Coordinates of C-alpha atoms and ligand atoms in Angstrom, one line a residue:
X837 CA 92.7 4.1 12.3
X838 CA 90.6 2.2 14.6
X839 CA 86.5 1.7 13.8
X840 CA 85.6 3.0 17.1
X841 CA 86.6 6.9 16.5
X842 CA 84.6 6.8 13.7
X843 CA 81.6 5.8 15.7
X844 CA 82.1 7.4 19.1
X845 CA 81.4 11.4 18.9
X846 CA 84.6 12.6 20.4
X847 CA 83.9 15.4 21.9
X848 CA 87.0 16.4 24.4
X849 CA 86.2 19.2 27.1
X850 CA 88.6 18.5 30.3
X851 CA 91.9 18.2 28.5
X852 CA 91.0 21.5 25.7
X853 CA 90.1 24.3 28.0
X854 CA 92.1 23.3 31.2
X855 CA 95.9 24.2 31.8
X856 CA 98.0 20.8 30.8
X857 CA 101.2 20.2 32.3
X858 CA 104.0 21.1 29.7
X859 CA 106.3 18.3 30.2
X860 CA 105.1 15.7 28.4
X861 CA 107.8 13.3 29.7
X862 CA 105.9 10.4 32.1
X863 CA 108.1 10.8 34.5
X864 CA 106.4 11.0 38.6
X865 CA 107.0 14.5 39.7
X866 CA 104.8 17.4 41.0
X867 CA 102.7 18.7 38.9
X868 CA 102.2 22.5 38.8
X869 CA 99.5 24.6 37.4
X870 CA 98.1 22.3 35.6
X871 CA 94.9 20.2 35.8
X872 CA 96.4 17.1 34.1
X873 CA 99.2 15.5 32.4
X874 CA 99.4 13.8 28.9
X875 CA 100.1 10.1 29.5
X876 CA 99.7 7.0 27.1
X877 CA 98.2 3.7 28.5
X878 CA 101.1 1.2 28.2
X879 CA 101.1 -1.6 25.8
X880 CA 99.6 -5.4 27.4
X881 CA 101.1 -8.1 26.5
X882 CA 97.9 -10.3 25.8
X883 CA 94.5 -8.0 26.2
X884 CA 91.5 -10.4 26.4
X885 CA 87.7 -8.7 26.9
X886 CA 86.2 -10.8 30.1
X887 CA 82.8 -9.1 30.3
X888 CA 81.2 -5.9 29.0
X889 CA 78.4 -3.9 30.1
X890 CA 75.6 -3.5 26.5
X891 CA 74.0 -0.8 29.0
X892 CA 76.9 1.3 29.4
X893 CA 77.7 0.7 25.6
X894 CA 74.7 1.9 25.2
X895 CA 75.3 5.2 27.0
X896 CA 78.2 6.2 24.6
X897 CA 76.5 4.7 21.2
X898 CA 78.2 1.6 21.0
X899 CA 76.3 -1.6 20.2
X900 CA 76.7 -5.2 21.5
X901 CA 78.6 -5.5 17.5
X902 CA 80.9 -3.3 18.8
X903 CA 82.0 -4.6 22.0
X904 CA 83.0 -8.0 20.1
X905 CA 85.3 -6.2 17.8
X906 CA 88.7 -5.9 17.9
X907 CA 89.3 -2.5 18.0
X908 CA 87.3 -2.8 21.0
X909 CA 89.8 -4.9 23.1
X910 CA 92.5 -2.8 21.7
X911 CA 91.5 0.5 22.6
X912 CA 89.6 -0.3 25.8
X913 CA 93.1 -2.7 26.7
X914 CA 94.9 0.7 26.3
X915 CA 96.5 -0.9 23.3
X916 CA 95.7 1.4 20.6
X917 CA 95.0 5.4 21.1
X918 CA 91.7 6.6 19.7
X919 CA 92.2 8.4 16.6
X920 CA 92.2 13.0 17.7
X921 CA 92.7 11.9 21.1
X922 CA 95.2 12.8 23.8
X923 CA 94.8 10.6 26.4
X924 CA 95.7 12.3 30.2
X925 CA 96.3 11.5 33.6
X926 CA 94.4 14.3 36.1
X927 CA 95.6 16.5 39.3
X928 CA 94.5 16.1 42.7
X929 CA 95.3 16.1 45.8
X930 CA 93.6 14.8 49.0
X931 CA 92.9 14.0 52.4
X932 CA 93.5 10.3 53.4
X933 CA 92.0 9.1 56.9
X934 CA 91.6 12.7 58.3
X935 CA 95.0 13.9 57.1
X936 CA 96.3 16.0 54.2
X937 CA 98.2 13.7 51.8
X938 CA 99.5 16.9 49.1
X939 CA 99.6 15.8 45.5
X940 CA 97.6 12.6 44.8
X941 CA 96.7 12.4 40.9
X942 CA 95.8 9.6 38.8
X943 CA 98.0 7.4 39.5
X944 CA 96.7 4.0 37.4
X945 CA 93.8 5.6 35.5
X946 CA 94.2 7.1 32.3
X947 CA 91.5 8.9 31.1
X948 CA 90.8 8.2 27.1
X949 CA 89.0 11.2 26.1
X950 CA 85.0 12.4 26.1
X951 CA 82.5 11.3 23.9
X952 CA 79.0 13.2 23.4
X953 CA 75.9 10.5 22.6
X954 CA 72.2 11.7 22.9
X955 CA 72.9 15.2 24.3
X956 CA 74.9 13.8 27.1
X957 CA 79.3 13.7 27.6
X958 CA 81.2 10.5 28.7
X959 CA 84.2 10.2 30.3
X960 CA 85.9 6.9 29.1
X961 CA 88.4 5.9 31.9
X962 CA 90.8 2.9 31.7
X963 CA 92.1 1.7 35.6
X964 CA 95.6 -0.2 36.0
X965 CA 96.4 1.3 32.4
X966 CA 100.2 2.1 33.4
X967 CA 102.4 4.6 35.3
X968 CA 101.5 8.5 35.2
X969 CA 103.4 11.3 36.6
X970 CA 101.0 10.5 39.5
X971 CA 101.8 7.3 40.1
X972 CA 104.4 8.2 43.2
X973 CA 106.4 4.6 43.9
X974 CA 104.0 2.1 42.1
X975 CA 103.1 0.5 39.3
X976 CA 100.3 2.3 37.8
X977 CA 98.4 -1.2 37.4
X978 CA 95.4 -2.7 38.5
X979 CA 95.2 -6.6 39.2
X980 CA 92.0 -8.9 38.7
X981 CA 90.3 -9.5 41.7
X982 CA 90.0 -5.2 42.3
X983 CA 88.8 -4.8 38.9
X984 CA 86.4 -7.4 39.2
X985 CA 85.0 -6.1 42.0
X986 CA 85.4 -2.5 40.5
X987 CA 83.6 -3.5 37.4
X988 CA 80.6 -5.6 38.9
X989 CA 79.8 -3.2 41.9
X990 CA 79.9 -0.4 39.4
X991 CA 77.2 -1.6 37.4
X992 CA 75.1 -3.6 40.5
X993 CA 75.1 0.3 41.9
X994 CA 73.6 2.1 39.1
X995 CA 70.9 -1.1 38.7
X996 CA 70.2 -0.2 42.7
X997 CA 69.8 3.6 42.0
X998 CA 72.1 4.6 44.0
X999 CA 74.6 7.5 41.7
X1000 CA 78.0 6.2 40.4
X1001 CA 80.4 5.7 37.9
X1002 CA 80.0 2.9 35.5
X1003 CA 81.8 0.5 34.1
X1004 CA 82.0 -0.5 30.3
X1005 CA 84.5 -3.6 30.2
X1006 CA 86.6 -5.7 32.0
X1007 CA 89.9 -6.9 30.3
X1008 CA 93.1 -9.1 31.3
X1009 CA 95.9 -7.7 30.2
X1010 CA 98.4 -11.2 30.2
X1011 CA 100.8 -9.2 32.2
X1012 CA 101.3 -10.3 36.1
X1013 CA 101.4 -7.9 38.9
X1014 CA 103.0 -7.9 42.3
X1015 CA 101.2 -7.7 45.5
X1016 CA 101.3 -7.7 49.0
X1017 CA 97.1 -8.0 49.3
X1018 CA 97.3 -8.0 53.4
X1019 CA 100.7 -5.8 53.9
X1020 CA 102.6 -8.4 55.8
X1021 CA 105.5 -9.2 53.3
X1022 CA 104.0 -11.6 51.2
X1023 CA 103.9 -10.5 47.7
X1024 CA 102.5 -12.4 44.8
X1025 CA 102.0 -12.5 41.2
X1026 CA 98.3 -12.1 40.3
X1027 CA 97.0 -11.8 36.5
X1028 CA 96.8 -8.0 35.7
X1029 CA 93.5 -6.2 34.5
X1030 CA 91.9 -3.0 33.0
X1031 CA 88.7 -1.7 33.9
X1032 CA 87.1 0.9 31.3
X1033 CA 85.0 3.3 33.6
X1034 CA 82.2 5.9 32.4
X1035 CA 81.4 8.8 33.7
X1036 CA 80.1 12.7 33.4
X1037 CA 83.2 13.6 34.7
X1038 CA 85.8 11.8 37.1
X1039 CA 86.9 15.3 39.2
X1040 CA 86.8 14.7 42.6
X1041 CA 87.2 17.3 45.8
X1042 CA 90.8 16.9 45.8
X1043 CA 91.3 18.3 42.3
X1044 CA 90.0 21.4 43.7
X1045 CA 92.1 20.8 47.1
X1046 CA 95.5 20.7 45.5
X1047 CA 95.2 24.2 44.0
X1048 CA 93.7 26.1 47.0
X1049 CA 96.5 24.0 49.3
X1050 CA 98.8 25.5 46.4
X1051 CA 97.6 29.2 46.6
X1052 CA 96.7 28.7 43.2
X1053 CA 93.8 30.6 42.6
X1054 CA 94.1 31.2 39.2
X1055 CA 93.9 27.7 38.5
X1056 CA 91.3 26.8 40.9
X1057 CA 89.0 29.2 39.4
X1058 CA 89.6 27.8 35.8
X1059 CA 88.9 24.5 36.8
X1060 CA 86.1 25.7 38.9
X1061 CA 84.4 27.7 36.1
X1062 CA 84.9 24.5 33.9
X1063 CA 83.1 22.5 36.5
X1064 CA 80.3 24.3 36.7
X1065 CA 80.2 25.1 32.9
X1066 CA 80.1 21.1 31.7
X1067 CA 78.4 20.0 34.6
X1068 CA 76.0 22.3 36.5
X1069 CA 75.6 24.8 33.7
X1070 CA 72.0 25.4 35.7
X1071 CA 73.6 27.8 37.8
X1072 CA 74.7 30.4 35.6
X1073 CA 77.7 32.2 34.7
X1074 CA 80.6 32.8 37.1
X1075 CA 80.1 34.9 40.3
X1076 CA 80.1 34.4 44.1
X1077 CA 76.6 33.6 43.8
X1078 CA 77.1 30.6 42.0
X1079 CA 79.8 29.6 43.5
X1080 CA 77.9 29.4 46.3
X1081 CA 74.8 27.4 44.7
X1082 CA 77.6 24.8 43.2
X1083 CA 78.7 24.4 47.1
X1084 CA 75.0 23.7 48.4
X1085 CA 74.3 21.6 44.9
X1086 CA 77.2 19.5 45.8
X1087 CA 76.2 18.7 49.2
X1088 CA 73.1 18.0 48.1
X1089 CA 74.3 15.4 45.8
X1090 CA 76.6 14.1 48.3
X1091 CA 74.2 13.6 50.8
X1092 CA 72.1 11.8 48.6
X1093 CA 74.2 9.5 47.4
X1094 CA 75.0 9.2 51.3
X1095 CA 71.7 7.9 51.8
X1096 CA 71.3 5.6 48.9
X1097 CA 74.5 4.2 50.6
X1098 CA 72.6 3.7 54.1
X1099 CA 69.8 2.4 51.8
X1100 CA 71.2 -0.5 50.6
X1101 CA 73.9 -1.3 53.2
X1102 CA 77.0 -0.4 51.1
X1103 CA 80.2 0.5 52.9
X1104 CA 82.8 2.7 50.6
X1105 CA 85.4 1.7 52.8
X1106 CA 88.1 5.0 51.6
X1107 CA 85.8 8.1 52.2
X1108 CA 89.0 10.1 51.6
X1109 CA 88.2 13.3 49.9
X1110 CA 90.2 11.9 46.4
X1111 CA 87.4 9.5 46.6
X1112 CA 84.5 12.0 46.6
X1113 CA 83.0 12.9 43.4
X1114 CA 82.0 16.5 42.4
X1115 CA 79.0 15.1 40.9
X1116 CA 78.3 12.8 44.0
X1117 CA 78.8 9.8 42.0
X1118 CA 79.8 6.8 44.1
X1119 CA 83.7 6.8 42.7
X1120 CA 86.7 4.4 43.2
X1121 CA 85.2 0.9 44.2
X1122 CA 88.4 0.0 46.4
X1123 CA 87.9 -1.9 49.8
X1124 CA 84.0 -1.8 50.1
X1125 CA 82.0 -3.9 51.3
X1126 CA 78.1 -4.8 51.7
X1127 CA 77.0 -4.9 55.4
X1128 CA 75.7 -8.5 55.8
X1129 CA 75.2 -8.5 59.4
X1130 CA 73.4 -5.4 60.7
X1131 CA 76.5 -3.3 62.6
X1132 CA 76.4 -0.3 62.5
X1133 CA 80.4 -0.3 63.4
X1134 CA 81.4 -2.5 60.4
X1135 CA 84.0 -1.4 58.0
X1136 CA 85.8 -3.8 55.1
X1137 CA 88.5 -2.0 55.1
X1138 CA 91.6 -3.6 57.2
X1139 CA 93.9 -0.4 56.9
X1140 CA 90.6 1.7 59.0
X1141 CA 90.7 -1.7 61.4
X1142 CA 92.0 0.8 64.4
X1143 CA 90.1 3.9 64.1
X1144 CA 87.0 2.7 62.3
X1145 CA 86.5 6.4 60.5
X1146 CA 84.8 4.8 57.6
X1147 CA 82.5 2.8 59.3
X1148 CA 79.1 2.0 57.9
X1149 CA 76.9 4.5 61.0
X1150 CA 79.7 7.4 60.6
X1151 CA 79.5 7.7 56.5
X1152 CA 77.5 10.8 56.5
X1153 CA 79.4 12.6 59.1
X1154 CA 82.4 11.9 56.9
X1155 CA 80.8 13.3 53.8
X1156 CA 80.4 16.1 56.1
X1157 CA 83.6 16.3 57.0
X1158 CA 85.0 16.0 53.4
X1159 CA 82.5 18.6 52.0
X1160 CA 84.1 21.3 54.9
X1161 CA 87.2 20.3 53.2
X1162 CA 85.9 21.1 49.7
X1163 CA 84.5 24.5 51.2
X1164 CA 87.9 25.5 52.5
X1165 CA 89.4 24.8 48.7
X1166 CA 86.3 27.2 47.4
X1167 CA 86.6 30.1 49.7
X1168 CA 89.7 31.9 47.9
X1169 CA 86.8 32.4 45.2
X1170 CA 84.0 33.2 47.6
X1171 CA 86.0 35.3 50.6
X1172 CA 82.9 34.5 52.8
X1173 CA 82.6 32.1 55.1
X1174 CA 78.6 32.7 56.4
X1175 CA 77.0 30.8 53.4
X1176 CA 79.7 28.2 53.4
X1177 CA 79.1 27.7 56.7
X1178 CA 75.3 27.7 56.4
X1179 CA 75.0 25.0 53.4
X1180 CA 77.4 22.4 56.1
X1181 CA 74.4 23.2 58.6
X1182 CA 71.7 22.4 55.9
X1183 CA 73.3 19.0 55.1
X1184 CA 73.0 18.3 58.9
X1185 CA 69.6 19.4 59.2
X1186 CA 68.6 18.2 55.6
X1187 CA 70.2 15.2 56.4
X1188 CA 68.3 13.7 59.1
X1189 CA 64.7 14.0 57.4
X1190 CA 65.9 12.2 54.6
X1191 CA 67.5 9.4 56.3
X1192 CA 63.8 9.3 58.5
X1193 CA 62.4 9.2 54.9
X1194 CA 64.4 6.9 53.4
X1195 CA 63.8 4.3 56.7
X1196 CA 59.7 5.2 56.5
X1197 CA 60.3 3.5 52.9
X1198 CA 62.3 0.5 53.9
X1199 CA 59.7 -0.5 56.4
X1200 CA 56.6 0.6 53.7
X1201 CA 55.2 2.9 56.2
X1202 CA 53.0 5.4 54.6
X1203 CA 52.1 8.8 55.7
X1204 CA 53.8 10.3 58.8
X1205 CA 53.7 9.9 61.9
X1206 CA 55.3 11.1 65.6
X1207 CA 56.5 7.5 66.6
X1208 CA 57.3 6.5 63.5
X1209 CA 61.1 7.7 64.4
X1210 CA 61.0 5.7 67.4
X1211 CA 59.7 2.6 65.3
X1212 CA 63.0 3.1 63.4
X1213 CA 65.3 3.6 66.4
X1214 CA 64.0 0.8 68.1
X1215 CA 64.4 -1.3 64.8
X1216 CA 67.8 -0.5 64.9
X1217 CA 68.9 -1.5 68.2
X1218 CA 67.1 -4.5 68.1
X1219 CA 68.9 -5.6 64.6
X1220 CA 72.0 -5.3 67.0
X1221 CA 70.6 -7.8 69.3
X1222 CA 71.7 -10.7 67.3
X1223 CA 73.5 -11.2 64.4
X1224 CA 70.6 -10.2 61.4
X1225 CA 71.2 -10.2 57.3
X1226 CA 70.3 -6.5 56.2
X1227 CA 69.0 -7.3 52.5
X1228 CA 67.0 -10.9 53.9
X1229 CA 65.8 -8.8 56.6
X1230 CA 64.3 -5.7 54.9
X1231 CA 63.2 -7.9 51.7
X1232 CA 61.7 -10.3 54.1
X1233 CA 60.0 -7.6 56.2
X1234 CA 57.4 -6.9 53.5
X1235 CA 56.2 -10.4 54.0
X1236 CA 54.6 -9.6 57.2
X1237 CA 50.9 -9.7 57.5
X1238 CA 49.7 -6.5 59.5
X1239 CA 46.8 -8.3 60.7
X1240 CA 49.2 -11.0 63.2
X1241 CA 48.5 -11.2 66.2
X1242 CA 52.1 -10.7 67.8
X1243 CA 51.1 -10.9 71.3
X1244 CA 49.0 -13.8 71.5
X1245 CA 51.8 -15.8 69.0
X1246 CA 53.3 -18.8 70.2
X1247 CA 57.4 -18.9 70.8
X1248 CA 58.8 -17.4 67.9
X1249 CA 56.3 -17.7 65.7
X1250 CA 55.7 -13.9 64.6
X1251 CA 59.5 -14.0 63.5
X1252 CA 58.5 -16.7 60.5
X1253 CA 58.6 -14.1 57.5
X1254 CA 62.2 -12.8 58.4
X1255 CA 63.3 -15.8 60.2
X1256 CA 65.9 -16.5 57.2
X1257 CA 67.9 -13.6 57.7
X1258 CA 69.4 -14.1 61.5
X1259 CA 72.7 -16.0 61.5
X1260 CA 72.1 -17.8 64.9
X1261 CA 68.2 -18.4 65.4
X1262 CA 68.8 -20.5 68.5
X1263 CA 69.8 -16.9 70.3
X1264 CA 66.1 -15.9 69.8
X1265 CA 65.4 -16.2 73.3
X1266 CA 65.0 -14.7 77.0
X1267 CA 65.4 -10.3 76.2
X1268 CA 66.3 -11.0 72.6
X1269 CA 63.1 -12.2 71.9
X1270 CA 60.8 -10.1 73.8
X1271 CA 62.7 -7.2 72.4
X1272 CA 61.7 -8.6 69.0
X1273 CA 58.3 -9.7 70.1
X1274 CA 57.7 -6.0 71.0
X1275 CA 59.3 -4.1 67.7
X1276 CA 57.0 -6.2 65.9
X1277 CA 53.7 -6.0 67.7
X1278 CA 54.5 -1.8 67.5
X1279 CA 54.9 -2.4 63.8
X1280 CA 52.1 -4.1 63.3
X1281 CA 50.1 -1.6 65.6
X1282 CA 51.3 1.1 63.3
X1283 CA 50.8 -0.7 60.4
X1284 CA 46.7 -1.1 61.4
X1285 CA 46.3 2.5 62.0
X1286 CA 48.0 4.1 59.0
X1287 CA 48.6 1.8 56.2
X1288 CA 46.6 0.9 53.1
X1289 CA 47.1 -3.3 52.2
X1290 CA 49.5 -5.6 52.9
X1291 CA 49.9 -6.2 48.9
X1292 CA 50.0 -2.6 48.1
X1293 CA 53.1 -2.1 51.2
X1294 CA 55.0 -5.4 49.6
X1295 CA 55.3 -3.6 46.5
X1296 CA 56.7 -0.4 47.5
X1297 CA 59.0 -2.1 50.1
X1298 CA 60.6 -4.6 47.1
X1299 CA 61.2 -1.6 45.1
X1300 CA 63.6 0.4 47.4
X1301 CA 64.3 -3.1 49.4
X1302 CA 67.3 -5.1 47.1
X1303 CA 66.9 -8.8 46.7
X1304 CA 70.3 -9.0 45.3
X1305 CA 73.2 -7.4 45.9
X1306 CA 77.1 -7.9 45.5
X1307 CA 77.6 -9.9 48.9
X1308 CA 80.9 -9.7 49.8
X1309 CA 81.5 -13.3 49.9
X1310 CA 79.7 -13.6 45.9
X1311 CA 82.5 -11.1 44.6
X1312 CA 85.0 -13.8 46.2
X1313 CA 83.3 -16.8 44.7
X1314 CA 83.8 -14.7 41.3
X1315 CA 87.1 -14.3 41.6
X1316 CA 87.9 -17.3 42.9
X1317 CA 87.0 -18.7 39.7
X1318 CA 88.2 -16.0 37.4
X1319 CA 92.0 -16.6 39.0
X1320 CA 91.3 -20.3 37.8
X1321 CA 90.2 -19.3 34.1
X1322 CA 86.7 -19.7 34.5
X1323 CA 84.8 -16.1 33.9
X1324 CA 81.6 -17.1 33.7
X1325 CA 80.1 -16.2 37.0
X1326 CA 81.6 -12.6 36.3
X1327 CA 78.9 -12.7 33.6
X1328 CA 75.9 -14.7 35.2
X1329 CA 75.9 -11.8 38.4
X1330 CA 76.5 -9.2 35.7
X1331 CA 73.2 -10.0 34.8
X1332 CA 71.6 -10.9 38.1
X1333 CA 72.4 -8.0 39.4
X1334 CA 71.0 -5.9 36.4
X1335 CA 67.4 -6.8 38.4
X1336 CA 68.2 -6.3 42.3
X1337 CA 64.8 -5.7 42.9
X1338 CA 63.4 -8.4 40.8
X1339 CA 62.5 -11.8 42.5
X1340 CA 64.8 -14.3 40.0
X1341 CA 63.7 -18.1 41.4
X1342 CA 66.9 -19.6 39.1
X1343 CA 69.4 -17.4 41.1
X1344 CA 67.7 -17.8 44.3
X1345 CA 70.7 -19.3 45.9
X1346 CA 72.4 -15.9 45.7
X1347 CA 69.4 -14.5 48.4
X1348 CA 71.2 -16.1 51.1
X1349 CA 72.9 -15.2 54.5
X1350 CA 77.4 -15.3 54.0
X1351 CA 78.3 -19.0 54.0
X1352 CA 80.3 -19.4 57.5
X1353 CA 83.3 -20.1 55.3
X1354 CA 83.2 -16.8 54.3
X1355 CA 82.8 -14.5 57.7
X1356 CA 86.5 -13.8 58.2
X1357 CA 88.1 -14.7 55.0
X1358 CA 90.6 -12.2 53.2
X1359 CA 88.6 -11.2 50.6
X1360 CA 84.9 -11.2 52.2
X1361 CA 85.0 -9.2 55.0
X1362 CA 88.7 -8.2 54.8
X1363 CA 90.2 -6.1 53.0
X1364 CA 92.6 -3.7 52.2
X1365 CA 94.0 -1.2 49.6
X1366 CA 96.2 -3.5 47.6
X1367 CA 94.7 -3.7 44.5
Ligands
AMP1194 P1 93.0 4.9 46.2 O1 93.2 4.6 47.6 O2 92.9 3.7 45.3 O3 91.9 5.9 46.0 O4 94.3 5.6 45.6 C1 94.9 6.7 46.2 C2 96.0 7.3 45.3 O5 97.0 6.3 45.0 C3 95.5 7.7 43.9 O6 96.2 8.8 43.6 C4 95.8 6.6 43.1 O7 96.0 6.9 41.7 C5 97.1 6.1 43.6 N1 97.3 4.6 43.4 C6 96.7 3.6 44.0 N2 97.2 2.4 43.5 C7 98.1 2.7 42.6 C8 99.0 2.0 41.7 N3 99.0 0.7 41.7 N4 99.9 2.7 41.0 C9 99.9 4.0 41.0 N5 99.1 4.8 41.7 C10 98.2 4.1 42.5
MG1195 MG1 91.1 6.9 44.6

């Protein structure tokens, strides 16, 4: 028996009190009734542990002793079944790009079991651990570069504040795995990989989606009831009533996360409702992307390259849209479609303030007032003007001296504290600059009448302003390296991105605009859903 079941507190929930499919054959089928299929993680051929995560280790009671041990690789390689386990593959269904897409499922995730630490239960989740019934015509696997990407944003995300799954280790598993990465006939080898991910729970929208599109209300309610048992047990036993308050808590959480999103500049890239947590956890780190450039139109994703739905400006009407989805899968238990309808108009009005809020913050303006929504609109447009780094920008921002005389400065002068984060300085002239000249003298009006020191702003703006972040072009660089053996650099932004907000002089050559190398390079600002 492996060390680790003694020392992790299994404690399994989902796969006791929820229906399981009775075949237990993995074979891909549909899957009926049942929240989740039995499925074993298939055997690597040489596991090796790249990088772990002590904070995540921490979460379920490991220590950084445990991570180096070998029944770590092999259980967290999905070599080795934890001792009173029953590993399963879950149910869902979905909508992909605005269209219902029936039974979904995990397809390549395997979830280990639950483990209790410190009052609170873990999910442990291995990605690219093997077929499922799910797994419709692929492979069930994962390879390097997406669970590299997977495992670092993971873990830069929850450092940012922004909600979302973790990650707890990174593994090769020595087997290869074919790809197409753009779609246009070229497949290739890459090394395979195994991501462990942590979290409360991994149900998305779509698990309760497949029942209701099913007519299975008996199901639905089970899993329902289980969801707000385990996870928003707050809200008392079941009834309409709380049905209801688990609808308006999930928007909520949703539309918070939304705006930690809009905070940092992070594009999900597959808003589809399989991707949407039920605890509004960021979930399912596939073709994302940080804005670099200010655009409010970017996407990473090449598949959305026509219609643009997941766009970084149109994120919270699409958690809008995918909560109206999740309220349709409800009402069979609610039969009412007033409140339902009233908690989708309180994320729109609910919305907007906090956005307002959450902007007010980034520029570290204090107290409200009337213009200050115009100051942010203006902002906006003029980061359009000319292509402008978000994180230099903002970080930069809280430089600025409230006492500068923007009018009377010469040429482009005012512009010195952010001048670092436009890509093309020399197009600082003519409209573009007196559109600058005039968001800043406003700012600096506003910052006179209403603000307390320049010192005490700086500090408030570097805590919600990132320094770091995964740039898209940094994840590259990573794996770049990793595909030729070297993993260090998965480890050195591990830990640089464990302090976004923290000025780190060593790693200063990480605050820095996208290398022109990078700007349309598969990989940095492309790409798609092979992984
Ligand atoms: P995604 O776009 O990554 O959220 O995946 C959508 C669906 O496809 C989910 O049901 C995944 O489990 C499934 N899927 C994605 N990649 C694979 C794969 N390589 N093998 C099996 N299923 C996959
Ligand atoms: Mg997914």
């Amino acid at each position: 028996m492996s060390n680790l079941s003694m020392q992790l507190n299994i404690k399994d929930t989902f796969n006791k009190e929820l229906p399981a499919d009775p075949i237990p054959e993995n074979t891909r089928r549909q899957v009926e009734k049942a929240a989740f299929s039995y499925a074993t993680p298939k055997k690597t051929a040489a596991p090796k542990l790249l990088c772990a995560s002590k904070e995540t280790a921490d979460l379920i009671g490991l220590s950084s002793a445990d991570l180096n041990s070998d029944s770590f690789l092999k259980v967290f390689s999905g070599n080795e079944v934890l001792a009173g386990t029953k590993p399963y593959a879950m149910c869902y269904g979905g909508h992909q790009f605005g269209h219902w897409a029936g039974q979904l499922g995990d397809g390549r995730a395997i979830n280990l079991t639950e483990v209790e630490h410190q009052g609170k239960t873990w999910a442990l989740q291995l990605k690219g651990a093997g077929p499922t019934p799910y797994s419709r015509s692929a492979d069930g696997l994962a390879v390097l570069r997406s669970s590299i990407r997977e495992f670092l944003c993971s873990e830069a995300m929850f450092h940012l504040g922004v909600p979302t799954t973790r990650a707890l280790s990174l593994a090769l598993t020595g087997d290869e795995v074919l790809r197409d990465v753009l779609y246009n006939g070229n497949s290739a080898y890459e090394k395979g990989a195994v991501v462990c991910r942590v979290a409360p729970s991994f149900i998305r929208f779509g698990n309760f989606e497949i029942f209701a599109s099913r007519r299975d209300t008996e199901t639905l309610k089970k899993l329902v009831d289980y969801t707000i048992k385990h996870h928003y047990p707050h809200l008392g036993a079941p009834s309409k009533e709380t049905y209801i308050a688990f609808m308006r808590e999930v928007a909520q959480r949703t539309m918070k996360m939304i705006v930690h999103w809009q905070r940092v500049g992070f594009v999900h890239g597959v808003m589809n409702t399989d991707n949407l947590s039920i605890l509004g956890l960021t979930i399912d780190y596939g073709p994302y992307g940080w804005l670099e450039g200010y655009d409010h139109g970017w996407t990473p994703n090449t598949t959305d390259r026509q219609q643009k739905r997941y766009r970084f400006e149109n994120q919270p009407d699409i958690g809008l849209w995918n909560l109206l989805k999740l309220a349709n899968a409800l009402y069979p238990l609610i039969e009412d479609a007033k409140p339902l309808e009233a908690i989708l108009h309180e994320y729109k009005s609910h919305y907007e303030p906090a956005y307002q809020q959450m902007m007010k913050d980034k520029l570290g303006l204090e107290d409200a007032y009337e213009e200050d929504s115009k100051l942010i609109e203006q902002l906006e447009e003029v980061l359009h003007l000319t292509e402008t780094d978000m994180t230099i920008f903002f970080r930069n921002l809280a430089n600025f001296k409230k006492e500068t005389n923007v009018d009377a400065a010469i040429d482009k002068e005012f512009l010195n504290p952010v001048l670092a984060a436009f890509y093309k300085p020399e197009e600082l002239t003519g409209p573009t600059l007196a559109y600058w000249k005039a968001w800043f003298a406003n700012y600096a009006a506003r910052l006179k009448v209403a603000n307390s020191s320049d010192d005490i702003r700086k500090v408030k703006m570097d805590s919600v302003n990132p320094k770091y972040v995964l740039r898209n072009y940094m994840a590259q660089v990573a794996i770049d390296a990793a595909d030729n053996g070297d993993y260090q650099l998965i480890k050195d932004f591990l830990e640089l991105l464990r302090n976004p907000y923290s000025e780190q002089p060593a790693m200063e050559k990480w605050f820095a605009k996208r290398p022109e190398w990078a700007r349309h390079k598969v990989g940095c600002s492309m790409l798609s859903c092979s992984s």
